[in-house]
PDB file of C-alpha atoms in Angstrom:
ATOM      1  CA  UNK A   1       0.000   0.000   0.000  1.00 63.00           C
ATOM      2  CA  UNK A   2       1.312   3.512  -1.109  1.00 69.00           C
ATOM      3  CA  UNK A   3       1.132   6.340   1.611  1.00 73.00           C
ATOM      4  CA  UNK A   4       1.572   9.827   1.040  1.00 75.00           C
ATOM      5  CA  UNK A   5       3.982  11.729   2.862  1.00 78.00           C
ATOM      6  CA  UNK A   6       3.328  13.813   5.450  1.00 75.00           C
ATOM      7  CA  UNK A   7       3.011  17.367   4.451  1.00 74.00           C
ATOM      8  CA  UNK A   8       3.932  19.519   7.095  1.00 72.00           C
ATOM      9  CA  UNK A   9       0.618  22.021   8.434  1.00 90.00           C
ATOM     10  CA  UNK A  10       2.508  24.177  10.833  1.00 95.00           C
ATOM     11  CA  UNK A  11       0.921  26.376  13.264  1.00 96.00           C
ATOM     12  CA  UNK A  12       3.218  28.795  15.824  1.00 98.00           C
ATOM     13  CA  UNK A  13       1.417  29.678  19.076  1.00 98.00           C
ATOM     14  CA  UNK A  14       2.687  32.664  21.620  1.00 98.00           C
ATOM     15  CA  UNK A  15       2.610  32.504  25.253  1.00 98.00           C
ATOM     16  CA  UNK A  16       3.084  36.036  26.758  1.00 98.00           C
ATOM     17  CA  UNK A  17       2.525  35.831  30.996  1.00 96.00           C
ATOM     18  CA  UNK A  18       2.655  38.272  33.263  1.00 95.00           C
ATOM     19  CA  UNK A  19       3.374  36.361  36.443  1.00 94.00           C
ATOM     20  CA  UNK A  20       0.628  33.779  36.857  1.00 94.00           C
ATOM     21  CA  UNK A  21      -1.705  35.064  33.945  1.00 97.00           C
ATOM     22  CA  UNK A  22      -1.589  34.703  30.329  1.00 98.00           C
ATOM     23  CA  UNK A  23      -2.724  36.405  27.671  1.00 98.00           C
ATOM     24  CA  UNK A  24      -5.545  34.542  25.461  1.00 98.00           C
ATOM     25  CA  UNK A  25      -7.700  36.185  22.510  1.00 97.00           C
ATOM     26  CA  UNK A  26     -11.213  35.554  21.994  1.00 97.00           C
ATOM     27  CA  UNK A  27     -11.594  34.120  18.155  1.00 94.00           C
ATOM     28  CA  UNK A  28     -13.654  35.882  15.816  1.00 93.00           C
ATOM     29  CA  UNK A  29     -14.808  36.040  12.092  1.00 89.00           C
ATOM     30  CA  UNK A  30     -12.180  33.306  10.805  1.00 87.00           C
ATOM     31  CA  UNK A  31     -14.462  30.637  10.686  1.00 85.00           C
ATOM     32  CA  UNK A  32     -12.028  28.370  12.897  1.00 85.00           C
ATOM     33  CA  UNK A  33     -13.435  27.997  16.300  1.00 90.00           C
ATOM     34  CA  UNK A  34     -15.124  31.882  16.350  1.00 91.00           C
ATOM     35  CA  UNK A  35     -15.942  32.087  19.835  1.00 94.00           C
ATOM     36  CA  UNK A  36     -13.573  30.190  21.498  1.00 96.00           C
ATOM     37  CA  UNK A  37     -10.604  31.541  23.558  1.00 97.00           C
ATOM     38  CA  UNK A  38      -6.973  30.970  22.112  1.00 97.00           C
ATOM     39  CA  UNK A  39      -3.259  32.636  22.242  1.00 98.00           C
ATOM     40  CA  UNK A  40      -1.839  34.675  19.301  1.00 98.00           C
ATOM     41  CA  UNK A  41      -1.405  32.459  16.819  1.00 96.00           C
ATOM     42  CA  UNK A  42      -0.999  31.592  12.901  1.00 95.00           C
ATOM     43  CA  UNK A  43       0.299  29.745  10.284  1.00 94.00           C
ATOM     44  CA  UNK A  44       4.079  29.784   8.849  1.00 94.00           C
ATOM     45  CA  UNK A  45       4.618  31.733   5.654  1.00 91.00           C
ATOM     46  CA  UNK A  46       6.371  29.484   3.231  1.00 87.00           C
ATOM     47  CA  UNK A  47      10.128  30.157   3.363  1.00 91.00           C
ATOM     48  CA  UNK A  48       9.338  31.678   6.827  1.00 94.00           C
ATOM     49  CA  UNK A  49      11.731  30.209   9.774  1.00 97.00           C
ATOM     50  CA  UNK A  50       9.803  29.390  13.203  1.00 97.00           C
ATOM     51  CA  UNK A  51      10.593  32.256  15.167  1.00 98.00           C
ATOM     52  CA  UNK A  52      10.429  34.858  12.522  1.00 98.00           C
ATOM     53  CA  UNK A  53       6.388  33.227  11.922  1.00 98.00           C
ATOM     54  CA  UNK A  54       5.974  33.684  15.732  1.00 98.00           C
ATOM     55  CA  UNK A  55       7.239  37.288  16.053  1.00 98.00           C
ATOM     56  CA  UNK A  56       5.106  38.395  13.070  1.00 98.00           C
ATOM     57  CA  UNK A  57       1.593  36.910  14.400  1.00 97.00           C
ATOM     58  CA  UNK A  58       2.181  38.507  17.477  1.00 98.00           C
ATOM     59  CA  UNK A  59       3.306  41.867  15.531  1.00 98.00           C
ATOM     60  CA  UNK A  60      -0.144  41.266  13.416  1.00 97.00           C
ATOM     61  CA  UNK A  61      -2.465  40.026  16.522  1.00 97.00           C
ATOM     62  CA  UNK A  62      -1.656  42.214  19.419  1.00 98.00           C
ATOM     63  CA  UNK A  63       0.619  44.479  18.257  1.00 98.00           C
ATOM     64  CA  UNK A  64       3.617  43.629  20.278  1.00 98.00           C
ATOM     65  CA  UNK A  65       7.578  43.459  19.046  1.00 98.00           C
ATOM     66  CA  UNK A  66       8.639  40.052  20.729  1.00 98.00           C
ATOM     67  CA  UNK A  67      12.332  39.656  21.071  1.00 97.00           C
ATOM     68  CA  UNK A  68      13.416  36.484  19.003  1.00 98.00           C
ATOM     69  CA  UNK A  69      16.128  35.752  20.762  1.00 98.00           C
ATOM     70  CA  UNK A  70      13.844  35.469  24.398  1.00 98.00           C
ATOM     71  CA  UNK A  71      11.033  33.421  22.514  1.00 98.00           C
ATOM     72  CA  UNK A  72      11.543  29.526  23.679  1.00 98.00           C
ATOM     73  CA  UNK A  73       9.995  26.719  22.525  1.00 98.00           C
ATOM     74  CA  UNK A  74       8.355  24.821  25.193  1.00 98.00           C
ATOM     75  CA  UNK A  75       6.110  21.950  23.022  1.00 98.00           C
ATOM     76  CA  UNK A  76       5.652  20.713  20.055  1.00 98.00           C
ATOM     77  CA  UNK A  77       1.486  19.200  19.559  1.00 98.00           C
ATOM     78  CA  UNK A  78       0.581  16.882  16.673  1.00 97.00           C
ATOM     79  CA  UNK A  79      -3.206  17.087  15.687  1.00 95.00           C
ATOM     80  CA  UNK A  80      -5.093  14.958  13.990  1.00 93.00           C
ATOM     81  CA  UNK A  81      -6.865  16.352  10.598  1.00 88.00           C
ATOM     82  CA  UNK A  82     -10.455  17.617  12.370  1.00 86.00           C
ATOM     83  CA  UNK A  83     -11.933  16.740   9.017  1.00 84.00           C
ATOM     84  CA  UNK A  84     -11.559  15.146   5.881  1.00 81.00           C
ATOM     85  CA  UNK A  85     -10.732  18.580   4.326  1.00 82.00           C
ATOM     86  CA  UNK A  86      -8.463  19.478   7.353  1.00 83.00           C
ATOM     87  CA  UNK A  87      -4.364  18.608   7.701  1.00 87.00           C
ATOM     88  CA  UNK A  88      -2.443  17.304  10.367  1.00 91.00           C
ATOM     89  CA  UNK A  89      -0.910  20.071  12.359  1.00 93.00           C
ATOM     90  CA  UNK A  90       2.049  20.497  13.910  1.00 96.00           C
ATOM     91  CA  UNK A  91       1.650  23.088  16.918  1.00 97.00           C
ATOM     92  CA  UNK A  92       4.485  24.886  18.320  1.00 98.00           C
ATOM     93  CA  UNK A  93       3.965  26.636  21.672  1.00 98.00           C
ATOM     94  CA  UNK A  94       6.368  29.261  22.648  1.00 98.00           C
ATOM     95  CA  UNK A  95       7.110  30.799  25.843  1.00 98.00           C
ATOM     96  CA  UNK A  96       7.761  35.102  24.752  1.00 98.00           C
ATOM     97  CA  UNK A  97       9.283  35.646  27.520  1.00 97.00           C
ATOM     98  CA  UNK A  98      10.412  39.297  26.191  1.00 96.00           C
ATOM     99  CA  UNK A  99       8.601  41.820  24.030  1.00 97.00           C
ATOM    100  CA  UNK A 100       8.052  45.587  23.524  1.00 98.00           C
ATOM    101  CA  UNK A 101       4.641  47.557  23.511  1.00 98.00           C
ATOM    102  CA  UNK A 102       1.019  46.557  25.290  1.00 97.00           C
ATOM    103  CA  UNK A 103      -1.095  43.901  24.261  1.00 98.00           C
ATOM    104  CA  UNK A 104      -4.043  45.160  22.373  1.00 98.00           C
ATOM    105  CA  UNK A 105      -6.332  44.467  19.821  1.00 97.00           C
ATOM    106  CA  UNK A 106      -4.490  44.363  16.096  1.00 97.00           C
ATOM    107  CA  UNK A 107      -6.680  42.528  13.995  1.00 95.00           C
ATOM    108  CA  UNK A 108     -10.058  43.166  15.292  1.00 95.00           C
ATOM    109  CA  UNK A 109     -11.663  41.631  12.132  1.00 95.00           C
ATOM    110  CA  UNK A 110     -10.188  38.331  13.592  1.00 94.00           C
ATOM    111  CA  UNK A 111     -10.025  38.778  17.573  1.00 94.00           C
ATOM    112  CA  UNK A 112     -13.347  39.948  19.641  1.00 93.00           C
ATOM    113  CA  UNK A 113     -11.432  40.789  23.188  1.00 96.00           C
ATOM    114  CA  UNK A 114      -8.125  39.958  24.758  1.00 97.00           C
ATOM    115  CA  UNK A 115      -8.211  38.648  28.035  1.00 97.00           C
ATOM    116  CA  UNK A 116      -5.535  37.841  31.114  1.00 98.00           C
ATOM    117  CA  UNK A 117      -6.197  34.048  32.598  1.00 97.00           C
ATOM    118  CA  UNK A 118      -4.774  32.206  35.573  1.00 95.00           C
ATOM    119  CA  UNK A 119      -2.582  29.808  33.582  1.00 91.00           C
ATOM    120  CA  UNK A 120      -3.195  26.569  35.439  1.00 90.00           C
ATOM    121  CA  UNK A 121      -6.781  26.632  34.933  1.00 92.00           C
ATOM    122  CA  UNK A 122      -7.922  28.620  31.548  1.00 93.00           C
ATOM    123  CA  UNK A 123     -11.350  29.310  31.054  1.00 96.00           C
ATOM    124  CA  UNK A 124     -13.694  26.596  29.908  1.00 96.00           C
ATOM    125  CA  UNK A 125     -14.378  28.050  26.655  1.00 97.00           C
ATOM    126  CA  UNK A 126     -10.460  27.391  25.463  1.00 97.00           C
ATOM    127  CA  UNK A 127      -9.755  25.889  22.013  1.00 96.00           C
ATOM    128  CA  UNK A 128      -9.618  22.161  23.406  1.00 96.00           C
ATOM    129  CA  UNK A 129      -6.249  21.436  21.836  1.00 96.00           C
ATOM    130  CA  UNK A 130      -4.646  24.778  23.405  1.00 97.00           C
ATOM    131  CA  UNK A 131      -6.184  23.656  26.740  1.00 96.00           C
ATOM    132  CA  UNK A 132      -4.471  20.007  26.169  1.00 97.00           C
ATOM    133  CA  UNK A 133      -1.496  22.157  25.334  1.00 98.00           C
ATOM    134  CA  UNK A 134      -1.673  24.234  28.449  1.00 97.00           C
ATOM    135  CA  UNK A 135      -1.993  21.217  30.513  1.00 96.00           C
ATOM    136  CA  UNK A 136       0.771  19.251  28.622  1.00 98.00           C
ATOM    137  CA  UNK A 137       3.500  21.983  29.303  1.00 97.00           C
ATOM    138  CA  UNK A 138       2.404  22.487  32.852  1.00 95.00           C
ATOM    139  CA  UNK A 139       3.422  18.848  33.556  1.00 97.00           C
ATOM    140  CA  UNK A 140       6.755  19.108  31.743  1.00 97.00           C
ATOM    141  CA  UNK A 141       5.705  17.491  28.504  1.00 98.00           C
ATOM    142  CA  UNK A 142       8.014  18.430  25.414  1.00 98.00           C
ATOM    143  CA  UNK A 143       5.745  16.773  23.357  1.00 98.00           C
ATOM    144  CA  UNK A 144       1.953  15.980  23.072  1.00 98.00           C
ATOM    145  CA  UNK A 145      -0.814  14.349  21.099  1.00 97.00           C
ATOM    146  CA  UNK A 146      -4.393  15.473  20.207  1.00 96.00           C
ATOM    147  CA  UNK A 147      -7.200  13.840  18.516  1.00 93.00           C
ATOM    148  CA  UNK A 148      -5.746  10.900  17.666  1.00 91.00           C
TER     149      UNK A 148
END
């Protein structure tokens, strides 16, 4: 039996704390869980390194100049395609643990409100996969699994 080889969907994900909170965006108009809480996030640009994706989405989402060299990447999550349509993903979750300006509002044609949560227990209404991804990193997990 022929497989095709994986194609990699990558998705980078930005975790900017103050102390015990973290920052989380409410989803809006991008047809991909509207509604739901998540952290500024996107897709890589083809031809678009890692860190350089990360420090743009955050430029783009909340309007905030993160400091490459003090973003850190604490997991990696592989999703399952959520439909027959969808990819595979491969998450990466990065701690910012440096940046310049305040949080706000960049895109607000994507993002309905920007809110601070206690980061061992995020609100209910989290993507479920970020939530897994919370909860992986807070047990020391480098790596983690979703939907499979």
């Amino acid at each position: 039996m022929a497989y095709d080889p994986f194609r990699a969907a990558v998705a980078v994900h930005g975790m900017l704390r103050d102390g015990d909170r973290l920052l989380l965006m409410r989803r809006a108009g991008t047809g991909h869980r509207d509604g739901c809480l998540g952290l500024p996030a996107g897709h890589l640009d083809g031809g678009e390194d890692a860190v350089s994706g990360l420090v743009r989405e955050l430029r783009e989402e909340v309007g905030v100049e993160a400091d490459p060299a003090r973003c850190r990447l604490t997991l990696v999550l592989h999703t399952a395609a959520e439909d027959p349509q969808d990819h595979e993903y491969l998450h990466l979750f990065f701690a910012v643990e440096a940046w310049t300006g305040e949080p706000r509002i960049a895109e607000p044609d994507k993002c309905g409100e920007l809110c601070w949560a206690d980061v061992r227990s995020p609100p209910p209404d989290i993507v479920d996969y970020v939530g897994g991804a919370l909860a992986a990193i807070e047990r020391g997990e480098t790596l983690a699994l979703f939907g499979w």
